[in-house]
C-alpha atoms as a printed R data frame, in Angstrom:
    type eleno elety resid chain resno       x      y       z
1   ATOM     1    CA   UNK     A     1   0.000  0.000   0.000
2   ATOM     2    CA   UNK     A     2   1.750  3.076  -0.757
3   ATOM     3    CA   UNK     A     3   2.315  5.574   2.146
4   ATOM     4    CA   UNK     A     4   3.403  9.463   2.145
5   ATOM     5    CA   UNK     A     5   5.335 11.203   4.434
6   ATOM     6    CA   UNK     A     6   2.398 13.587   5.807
7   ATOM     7    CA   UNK     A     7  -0.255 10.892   5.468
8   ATOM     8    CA   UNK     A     8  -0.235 10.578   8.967
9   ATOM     9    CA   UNK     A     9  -1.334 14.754   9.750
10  ATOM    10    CA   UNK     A    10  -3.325 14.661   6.858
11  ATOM    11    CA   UNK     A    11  -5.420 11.881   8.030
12  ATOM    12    CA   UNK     A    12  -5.842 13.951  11.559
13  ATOM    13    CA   UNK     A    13  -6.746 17.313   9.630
14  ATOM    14    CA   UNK     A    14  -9.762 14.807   7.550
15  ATOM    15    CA   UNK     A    15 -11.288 13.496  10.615
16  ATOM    16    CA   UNK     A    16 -11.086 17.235  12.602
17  ATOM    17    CA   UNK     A    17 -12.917 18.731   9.435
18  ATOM    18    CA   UNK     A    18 -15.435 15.783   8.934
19  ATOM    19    CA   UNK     A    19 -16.195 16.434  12.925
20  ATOM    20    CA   UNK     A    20 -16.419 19.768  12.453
21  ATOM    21    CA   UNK     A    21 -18.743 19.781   9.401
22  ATOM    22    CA   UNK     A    22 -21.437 18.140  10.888
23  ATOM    23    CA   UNK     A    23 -21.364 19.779  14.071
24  ATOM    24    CA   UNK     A    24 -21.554 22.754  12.417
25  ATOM    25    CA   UNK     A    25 -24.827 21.754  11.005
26  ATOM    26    CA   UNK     A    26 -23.364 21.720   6.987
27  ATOM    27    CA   UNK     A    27 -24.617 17.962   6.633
28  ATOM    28    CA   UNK     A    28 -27.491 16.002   7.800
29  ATOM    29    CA   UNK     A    29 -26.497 12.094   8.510
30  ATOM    30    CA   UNK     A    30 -23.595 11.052   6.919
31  ATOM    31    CA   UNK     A    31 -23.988 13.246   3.286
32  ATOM    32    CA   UNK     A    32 -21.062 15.596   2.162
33  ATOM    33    CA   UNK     A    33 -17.289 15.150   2.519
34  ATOM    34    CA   UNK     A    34 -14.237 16.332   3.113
35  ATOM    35    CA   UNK     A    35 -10.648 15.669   1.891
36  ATOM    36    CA   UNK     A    36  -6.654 16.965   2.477
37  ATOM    37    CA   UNK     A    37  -4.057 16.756  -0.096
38  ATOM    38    CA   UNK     A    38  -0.878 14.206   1.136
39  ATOM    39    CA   UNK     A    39   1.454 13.931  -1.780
40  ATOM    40    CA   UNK     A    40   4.964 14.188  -2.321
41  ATOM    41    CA   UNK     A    41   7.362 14.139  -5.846
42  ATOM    42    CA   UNK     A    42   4.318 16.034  -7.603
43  ATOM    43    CA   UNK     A    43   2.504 12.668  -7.480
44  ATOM    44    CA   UNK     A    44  -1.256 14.199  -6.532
45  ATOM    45    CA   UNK     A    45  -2.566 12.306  -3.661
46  ATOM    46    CA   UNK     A    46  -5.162 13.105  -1.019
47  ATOM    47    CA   UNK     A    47  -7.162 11.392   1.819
48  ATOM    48    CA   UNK     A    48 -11.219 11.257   1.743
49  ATOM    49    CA   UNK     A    49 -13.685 10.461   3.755
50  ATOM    50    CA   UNK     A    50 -15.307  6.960   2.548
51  ATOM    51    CA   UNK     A    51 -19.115  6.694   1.407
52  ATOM    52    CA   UNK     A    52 -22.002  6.198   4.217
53  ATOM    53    CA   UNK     A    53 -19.799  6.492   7.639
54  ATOM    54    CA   UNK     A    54 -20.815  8.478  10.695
55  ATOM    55    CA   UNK     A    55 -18.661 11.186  11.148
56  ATOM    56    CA   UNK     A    56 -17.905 11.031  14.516
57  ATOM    57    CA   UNK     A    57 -16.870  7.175  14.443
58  ATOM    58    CA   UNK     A    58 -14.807  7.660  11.866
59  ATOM    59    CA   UNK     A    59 -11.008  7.164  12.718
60  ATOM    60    CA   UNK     A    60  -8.090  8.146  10.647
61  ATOM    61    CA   UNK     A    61  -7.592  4.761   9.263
62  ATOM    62    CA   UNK     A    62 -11.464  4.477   7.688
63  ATOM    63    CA   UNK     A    63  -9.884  7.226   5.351
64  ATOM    64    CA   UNK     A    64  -9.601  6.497   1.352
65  ATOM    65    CA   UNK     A    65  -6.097  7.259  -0.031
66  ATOM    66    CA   UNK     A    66  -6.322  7.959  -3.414
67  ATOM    67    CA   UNK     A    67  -3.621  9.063  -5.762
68  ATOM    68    CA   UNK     A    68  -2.706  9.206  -9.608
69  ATOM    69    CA   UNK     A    69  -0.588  6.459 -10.899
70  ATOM    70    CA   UNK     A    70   1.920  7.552 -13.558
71  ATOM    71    CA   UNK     A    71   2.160  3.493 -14.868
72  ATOM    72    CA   UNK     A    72  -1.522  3.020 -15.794
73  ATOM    73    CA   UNK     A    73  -2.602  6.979 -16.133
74  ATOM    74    CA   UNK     A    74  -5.219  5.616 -13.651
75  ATOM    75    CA   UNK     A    75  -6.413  6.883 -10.092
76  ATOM    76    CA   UNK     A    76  -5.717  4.194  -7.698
77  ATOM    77    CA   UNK     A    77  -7.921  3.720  -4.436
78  ATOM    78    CA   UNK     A    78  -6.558  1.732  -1.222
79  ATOM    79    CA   UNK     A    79  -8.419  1.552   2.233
80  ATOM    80    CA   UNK     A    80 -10.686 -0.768   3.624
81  ATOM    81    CA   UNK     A    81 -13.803  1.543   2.802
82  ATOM    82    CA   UNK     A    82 -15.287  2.663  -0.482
83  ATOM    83    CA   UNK     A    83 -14.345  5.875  -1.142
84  ATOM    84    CA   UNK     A    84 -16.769  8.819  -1.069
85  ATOM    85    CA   UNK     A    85 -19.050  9.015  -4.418
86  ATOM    86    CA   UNK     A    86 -18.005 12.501  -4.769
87  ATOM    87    CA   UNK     A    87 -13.759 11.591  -4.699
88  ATOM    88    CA   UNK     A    88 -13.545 12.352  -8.387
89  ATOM    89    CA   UNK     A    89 -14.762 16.261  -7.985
90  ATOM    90    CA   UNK     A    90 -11.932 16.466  -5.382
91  ATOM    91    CA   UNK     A    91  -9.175 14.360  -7.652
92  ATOM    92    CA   UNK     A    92  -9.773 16.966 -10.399
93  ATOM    93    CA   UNK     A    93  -9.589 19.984  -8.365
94  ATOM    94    CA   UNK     A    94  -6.423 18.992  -6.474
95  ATOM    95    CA   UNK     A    95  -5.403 18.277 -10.085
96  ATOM    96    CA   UNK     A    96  -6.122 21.645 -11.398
97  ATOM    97    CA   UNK     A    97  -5.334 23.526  -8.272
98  ATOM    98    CA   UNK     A    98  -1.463 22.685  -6.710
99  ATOM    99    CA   UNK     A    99  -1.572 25.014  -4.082
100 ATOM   100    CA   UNK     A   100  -4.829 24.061  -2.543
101 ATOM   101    CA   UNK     A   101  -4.787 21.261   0.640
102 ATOM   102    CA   UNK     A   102  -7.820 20.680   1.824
103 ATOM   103    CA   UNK     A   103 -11.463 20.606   0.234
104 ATOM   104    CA   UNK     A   104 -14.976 20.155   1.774
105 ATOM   105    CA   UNK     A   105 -18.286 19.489   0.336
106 ATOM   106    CA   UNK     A   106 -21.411 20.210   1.942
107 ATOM   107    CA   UNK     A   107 -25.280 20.073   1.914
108 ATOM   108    CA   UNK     A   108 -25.700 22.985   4.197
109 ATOM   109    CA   UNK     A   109 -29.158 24.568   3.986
110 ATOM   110    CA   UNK     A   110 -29.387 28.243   3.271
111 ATOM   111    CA   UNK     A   111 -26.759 27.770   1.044
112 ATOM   112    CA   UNK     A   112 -28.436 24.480  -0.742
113 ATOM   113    CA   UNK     A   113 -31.627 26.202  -1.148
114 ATOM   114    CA   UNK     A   114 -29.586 29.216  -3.320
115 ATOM   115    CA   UNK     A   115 -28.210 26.074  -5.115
116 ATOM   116    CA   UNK     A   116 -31.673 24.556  -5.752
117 ATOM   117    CA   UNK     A   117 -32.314 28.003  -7.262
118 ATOM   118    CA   UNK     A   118 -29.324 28.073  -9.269
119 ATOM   119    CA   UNK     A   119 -28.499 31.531  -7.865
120 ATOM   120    CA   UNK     A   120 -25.482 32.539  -7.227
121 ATOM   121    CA   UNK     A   121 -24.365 35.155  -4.465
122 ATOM   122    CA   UNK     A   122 -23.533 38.396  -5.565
123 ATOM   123    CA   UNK     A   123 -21.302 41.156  -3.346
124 ATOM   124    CA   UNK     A   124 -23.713 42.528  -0.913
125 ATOM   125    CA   UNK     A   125 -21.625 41.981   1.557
126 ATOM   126    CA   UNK     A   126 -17.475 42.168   1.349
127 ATOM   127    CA   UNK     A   127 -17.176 38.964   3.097
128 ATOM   128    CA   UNK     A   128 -18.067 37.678  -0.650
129 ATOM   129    CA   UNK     A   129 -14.577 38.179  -1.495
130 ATOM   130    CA   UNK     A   130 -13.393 35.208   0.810
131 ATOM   131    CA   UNK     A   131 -14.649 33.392  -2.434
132 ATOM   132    CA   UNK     A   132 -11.255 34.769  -4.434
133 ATOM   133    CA   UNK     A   133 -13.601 36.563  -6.422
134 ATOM   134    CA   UNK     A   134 -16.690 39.803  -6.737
135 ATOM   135    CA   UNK     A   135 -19.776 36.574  -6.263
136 ATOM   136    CA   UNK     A   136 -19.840 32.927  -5.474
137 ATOM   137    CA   UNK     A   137 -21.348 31.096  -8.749
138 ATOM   138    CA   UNK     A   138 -23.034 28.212  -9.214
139 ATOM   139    CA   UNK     A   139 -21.516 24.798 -11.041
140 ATOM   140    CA   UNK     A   140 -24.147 23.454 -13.467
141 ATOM   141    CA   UNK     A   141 -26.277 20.528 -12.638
142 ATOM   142    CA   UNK     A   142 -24.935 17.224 -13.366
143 ATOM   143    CA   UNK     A   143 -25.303 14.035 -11.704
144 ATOM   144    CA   UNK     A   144 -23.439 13.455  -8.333
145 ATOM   145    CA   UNK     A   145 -20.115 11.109  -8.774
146 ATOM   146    CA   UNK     A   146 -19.732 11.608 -12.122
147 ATOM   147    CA   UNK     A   147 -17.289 13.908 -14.508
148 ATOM   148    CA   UNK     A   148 -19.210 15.924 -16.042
149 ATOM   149    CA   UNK     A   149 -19.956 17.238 -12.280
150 ATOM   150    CA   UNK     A   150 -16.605 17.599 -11.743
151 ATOM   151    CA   UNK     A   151 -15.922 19.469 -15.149
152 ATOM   152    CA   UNK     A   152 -18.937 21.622 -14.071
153 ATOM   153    CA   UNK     A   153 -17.003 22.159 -10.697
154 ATOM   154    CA   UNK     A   154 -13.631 23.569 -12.342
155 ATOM   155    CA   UNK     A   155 -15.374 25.603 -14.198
156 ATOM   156    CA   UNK     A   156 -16.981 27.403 -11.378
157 ATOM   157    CA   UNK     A   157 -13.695 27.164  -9.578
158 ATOM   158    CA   UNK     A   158 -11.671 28.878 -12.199
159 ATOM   159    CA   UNK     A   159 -11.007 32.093 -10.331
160 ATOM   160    CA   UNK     A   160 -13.013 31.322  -7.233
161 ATOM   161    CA   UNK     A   161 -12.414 29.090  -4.127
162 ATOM   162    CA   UNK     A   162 -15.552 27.762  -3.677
163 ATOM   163    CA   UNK     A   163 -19.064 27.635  -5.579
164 ATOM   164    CA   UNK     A   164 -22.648 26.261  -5.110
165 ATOM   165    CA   UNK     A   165 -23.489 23.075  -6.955
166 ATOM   166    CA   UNK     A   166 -26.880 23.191  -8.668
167 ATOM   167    CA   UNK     A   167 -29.394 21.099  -6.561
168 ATOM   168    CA   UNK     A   168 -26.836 19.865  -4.674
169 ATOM   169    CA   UNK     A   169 -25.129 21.897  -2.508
170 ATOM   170    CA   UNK     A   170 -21.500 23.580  -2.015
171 ATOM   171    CA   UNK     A   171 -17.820 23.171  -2.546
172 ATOM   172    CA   UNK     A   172 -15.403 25.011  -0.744
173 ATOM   173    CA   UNK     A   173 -11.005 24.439  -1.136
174 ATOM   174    CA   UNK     A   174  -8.506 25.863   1.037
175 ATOM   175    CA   UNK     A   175  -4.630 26.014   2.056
176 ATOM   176    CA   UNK     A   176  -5.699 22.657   4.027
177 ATOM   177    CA   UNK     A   177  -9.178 20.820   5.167
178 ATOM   178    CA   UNK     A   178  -9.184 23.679   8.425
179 ATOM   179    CA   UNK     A   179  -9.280 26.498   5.675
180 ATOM   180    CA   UNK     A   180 -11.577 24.682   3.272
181 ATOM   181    CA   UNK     A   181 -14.394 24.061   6.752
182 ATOM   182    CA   UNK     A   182 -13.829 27.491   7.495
183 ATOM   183    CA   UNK     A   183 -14.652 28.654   4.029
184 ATOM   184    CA   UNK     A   184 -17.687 26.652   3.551
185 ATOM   185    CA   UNK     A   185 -19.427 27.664   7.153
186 ATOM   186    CA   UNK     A   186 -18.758 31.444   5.184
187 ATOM   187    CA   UNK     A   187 -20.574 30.364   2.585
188 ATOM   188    CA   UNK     A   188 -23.757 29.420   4.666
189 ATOM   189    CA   UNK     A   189 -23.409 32.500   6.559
190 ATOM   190    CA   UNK     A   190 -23.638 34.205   3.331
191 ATOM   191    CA   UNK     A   191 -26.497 32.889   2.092
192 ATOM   192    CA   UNK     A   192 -28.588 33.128   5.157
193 ATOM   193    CA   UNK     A   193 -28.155 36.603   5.418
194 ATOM   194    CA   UNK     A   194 -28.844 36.837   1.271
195 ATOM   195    CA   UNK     A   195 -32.170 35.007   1.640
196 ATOM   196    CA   UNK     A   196 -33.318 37.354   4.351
197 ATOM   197    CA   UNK     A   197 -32.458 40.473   2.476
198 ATOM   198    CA   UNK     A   198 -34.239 38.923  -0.553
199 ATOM   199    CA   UNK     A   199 -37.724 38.667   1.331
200 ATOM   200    CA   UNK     A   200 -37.301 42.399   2.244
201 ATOM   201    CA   UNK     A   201 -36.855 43.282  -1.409
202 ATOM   202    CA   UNK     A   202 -34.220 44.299  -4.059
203 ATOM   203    CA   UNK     A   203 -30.756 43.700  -2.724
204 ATOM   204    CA   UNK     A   204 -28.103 46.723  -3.558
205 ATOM   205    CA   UNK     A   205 -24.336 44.817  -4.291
206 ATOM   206    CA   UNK     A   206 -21.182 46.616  -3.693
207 ATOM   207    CA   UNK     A   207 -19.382 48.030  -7.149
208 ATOM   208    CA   UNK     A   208 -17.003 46.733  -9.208
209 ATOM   209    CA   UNK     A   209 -14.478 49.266  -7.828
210 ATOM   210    CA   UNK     A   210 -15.410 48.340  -4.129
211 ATOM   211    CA   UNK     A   211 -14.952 45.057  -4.511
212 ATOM   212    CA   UNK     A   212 -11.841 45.377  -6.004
213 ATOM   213    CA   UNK     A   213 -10.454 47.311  -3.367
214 ATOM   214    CA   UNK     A   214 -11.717 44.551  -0.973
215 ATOM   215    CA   UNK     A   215  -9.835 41.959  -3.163
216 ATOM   216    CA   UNK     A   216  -6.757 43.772  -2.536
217 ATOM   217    CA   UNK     A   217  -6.856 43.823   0.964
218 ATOM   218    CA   UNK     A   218  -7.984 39.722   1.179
219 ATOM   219    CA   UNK     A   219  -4.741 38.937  -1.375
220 ATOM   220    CA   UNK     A   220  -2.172 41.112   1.278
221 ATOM   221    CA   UNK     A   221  -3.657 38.922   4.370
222 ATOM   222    CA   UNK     A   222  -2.976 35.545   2.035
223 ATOM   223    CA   UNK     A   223   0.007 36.526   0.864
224 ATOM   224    CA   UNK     A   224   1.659 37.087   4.710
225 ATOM   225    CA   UNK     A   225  -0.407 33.841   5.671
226 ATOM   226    CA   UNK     A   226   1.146 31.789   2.970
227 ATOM   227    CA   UNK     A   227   4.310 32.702   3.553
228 ATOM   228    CA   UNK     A   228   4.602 31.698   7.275
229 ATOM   229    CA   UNK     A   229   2.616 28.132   6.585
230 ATOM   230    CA   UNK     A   230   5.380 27.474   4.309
231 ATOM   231    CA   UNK     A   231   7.574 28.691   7.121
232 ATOM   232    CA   UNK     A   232   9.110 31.695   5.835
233 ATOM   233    CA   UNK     A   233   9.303 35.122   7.838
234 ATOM   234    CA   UNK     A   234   6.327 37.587   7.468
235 ATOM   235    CA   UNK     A   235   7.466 40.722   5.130
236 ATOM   236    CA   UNK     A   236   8.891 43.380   7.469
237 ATOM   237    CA   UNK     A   237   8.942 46.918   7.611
238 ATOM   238    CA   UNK     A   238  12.793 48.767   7.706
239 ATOM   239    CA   UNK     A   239  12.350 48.821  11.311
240 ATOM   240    CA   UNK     A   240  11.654 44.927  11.715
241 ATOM   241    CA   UNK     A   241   8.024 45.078  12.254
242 ATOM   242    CA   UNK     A   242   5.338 42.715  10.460
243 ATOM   243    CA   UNK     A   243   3.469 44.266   7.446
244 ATOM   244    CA   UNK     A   244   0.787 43.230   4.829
245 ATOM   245    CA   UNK     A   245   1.050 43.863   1.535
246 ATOM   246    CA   UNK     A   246  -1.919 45.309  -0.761
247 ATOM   247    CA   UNK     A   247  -2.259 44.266  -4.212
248 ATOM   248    CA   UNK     A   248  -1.178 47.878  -5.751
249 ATOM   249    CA   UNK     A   249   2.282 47.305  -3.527
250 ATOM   250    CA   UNK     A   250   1.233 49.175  -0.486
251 ATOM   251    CA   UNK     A   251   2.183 48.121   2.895
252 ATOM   252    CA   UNK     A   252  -0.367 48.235   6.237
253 ATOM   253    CA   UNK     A   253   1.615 47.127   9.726
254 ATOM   254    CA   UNK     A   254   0.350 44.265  11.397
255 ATOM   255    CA   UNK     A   255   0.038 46.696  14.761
256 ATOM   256    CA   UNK     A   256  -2.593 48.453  12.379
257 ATOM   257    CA   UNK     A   257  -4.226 44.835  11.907
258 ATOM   258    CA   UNK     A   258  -3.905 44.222  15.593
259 ATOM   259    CA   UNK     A   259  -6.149 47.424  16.755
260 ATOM   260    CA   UNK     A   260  -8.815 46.695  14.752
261 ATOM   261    CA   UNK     A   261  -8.853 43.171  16.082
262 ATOM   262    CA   UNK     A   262  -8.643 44.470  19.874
263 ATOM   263    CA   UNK     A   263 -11.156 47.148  19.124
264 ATOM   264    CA   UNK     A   264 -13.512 44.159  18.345
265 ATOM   265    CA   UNK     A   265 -11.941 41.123  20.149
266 ATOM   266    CA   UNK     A   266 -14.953 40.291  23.006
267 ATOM   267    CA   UNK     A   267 -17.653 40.624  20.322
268 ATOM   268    CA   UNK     A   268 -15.510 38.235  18.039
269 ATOM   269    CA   UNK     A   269 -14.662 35.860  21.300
270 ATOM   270    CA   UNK     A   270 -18.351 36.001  21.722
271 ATOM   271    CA   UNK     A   271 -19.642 35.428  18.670
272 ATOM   272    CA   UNK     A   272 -17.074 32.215  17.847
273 ATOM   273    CA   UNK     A   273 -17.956 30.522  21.343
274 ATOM   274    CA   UNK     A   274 -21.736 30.745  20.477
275 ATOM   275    CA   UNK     A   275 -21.126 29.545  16.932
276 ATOM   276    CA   UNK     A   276 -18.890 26.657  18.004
277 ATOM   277    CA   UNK     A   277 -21.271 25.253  20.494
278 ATOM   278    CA   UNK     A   278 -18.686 24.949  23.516
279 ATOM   279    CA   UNK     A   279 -15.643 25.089  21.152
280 ATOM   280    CA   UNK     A   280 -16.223 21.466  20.130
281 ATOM   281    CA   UNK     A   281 -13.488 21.950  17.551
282 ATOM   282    CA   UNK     A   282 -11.090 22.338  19.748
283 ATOM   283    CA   UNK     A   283 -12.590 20.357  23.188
284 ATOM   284    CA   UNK     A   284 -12.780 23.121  25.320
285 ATOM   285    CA   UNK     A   285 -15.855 24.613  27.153
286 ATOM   286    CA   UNK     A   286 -16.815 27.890  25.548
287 ATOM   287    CA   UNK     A   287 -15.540 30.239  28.316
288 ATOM   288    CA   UNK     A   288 -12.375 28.908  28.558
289 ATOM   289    CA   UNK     A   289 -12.438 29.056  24.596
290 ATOM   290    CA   UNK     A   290 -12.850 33.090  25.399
291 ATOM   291    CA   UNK     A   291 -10.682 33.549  27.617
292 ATOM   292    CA   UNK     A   292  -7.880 32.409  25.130
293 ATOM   293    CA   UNK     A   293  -8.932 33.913  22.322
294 ATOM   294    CA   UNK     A   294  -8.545 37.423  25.030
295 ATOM   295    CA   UNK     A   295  -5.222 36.558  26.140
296 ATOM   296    CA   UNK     A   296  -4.233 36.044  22.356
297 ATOM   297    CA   UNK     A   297  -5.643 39.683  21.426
298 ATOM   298    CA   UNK     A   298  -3.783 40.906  24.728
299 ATOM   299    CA   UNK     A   299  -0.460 39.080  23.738
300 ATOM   300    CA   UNK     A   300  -0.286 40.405  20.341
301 ATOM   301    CA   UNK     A   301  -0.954 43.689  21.531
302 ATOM   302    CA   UNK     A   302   1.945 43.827  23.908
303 ATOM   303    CA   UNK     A   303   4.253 41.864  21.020
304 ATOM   304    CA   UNK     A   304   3.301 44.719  18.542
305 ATOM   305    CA   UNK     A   305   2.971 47.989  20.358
306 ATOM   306    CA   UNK     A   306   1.641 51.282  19.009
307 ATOM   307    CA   UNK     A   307   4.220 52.704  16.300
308 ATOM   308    CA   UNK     A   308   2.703 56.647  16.080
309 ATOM   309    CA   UNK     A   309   2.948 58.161  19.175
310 ATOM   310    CA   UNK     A   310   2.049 60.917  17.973
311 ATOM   311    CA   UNK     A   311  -1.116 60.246  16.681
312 ATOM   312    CA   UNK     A   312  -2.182 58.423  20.051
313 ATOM   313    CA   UNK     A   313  -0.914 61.958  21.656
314 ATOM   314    CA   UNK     A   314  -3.734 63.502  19.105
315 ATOM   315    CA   UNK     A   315  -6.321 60.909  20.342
316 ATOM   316    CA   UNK     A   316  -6.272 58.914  17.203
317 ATOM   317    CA   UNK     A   317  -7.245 55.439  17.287
């Protein structure tokens, strides 16, 4: 059986996103999946959850390896489960996407019921942009499993990191299977608040210009994030201190990043204990969950003091 030399995290990063997923309410029973990439030599491999097992008695070994064989051009399967029906959508986009690690596919309802519409979600909101792009489309209708839904899928995914699936539900890829969860609960955020706003009437969508803008600021955040999981040192300013990059070159501080994020850190503590139902992500209660998430915002705080002086002397904020 052929092995990899991150198999073993890989499987562990599967089974924390599969847990996650359902807890978070994105399946119902055992429908959707999730996978994480674990190849090495440019050989694409990747670990999926197998077809009709409960989440949260699934172990790291039920997992599916499945990887391209040069010799017979062929995807080969090993595990002692059938793979998940969808493992061909998830072969393809690993394919066409190198950089991505982790994907997750789910039948979570607000967004499903935009699917079942075939309507995608346009920017009324910025948070839109976490899609890579100004909307979040929606991959034509084929039938689950087969490649013509996962030709649909790359197509959607073309500039885009995730995408409804007509009458089906939604796809969401990240840096790895955390990112990709993360992404997806997004998306059903998204299209909770879009369906309300629908009922009250016509829905105004930011510009082209405004999104743009917003685009820029999302790429300087992944660029600084991608660098340090690949374990290289943030970009500095000349006098050593973190900075984020916009897409027209410009450079914001990370002390600038780390107000805003004080300014709001108990309503964000809040709002991710509620959403996480007791932090069962991470096996904490939820105040103790708080609590850390505080002492982070007060220990990056202290790490990266204010620079301007003089604009705290002016009461700036």
């Amino acid at each position: 059986m052929m092995s990899f030399d991150n198999e073993a995290r890989a499987r562990e990063s599967v089974i924390r996103a599969a847990r996650g997923m359902a807890r978070a309410g994105l399946v119902v029973n055992k429908a959707g999946n999730v996978s994480a990439r674990c190849e090495e030599g440019g050989r694409t491999a990747f670990l999926i959850t197998p077809s009709g097992m409960d989440y949260e008695s699934l172990r790291p070994a039920d997992l599916s390896l499945i990887y391209w064989d040069d010799g017979t051009n062929k995807w080969v399967h090993s595990g002692p489960h059938k793979p998940s029906s969808e493992w061909l959508m998830h072969a393809e986009i690993y394919r066409a996407h190198p950089g991505w690690g982790g994907v997750v596919h789910t039948h979570s309802p607000r967004a499903t019921v935009l699917a079942c519409r075939q309507t995608p979600i346009p920017a009324f909101h910025y948070m839109v942009a976490a899609s890579g792009g100004k909307d979040i489309p929606c991959a034509k209708y084929a039938l689950f499993g087969t490649p013509e839904l996962a030709r649909n899928v790359l197509e959607a995914l073309k500039e885009r990191r995730c995408c409804l699936l007509a009458h089906h539900g939604v796809v969401a890829a990240g840096s790895d299977a955390s990112q990709a969860l993360s992404l997806a609960v997004e998306v059903e955020n998204l299209a909770s608040m879009y369906i309300e706003l629908l009922a009250l009437g016509p829905v105004e969508v930011l510009t082209e210009g405004q999104m743009h803008e917003v685009l820029g600021k999302f790429k300087a955040y992944e660029d600084n994030s991608r660098r340090l999981s690949r374990g290289e040192p943030a970009l500095t300013r000349p006098d050593g201190m973190p900075l984020w990059r916009y897409a027209d070159g410009r450079n914001i501080s990370c002390t600038e990043k780390v107000k805003v994020l004080d300014e709001n850190f108990r309503e964000i503590g809040r709002l991710m204990a509620d959403a996480l139902d007791d932090a069962v992500l991470i096996g904490c209660p939820s105040e103790q969950y708080r609590r850390a998430l505080e002492n982070l915002a007060a220990g990056l705080k202290s790490r990266y003091p204010d620079q301007n002086p003089a604009e705290n002397s002016q009461g700036g904020s």
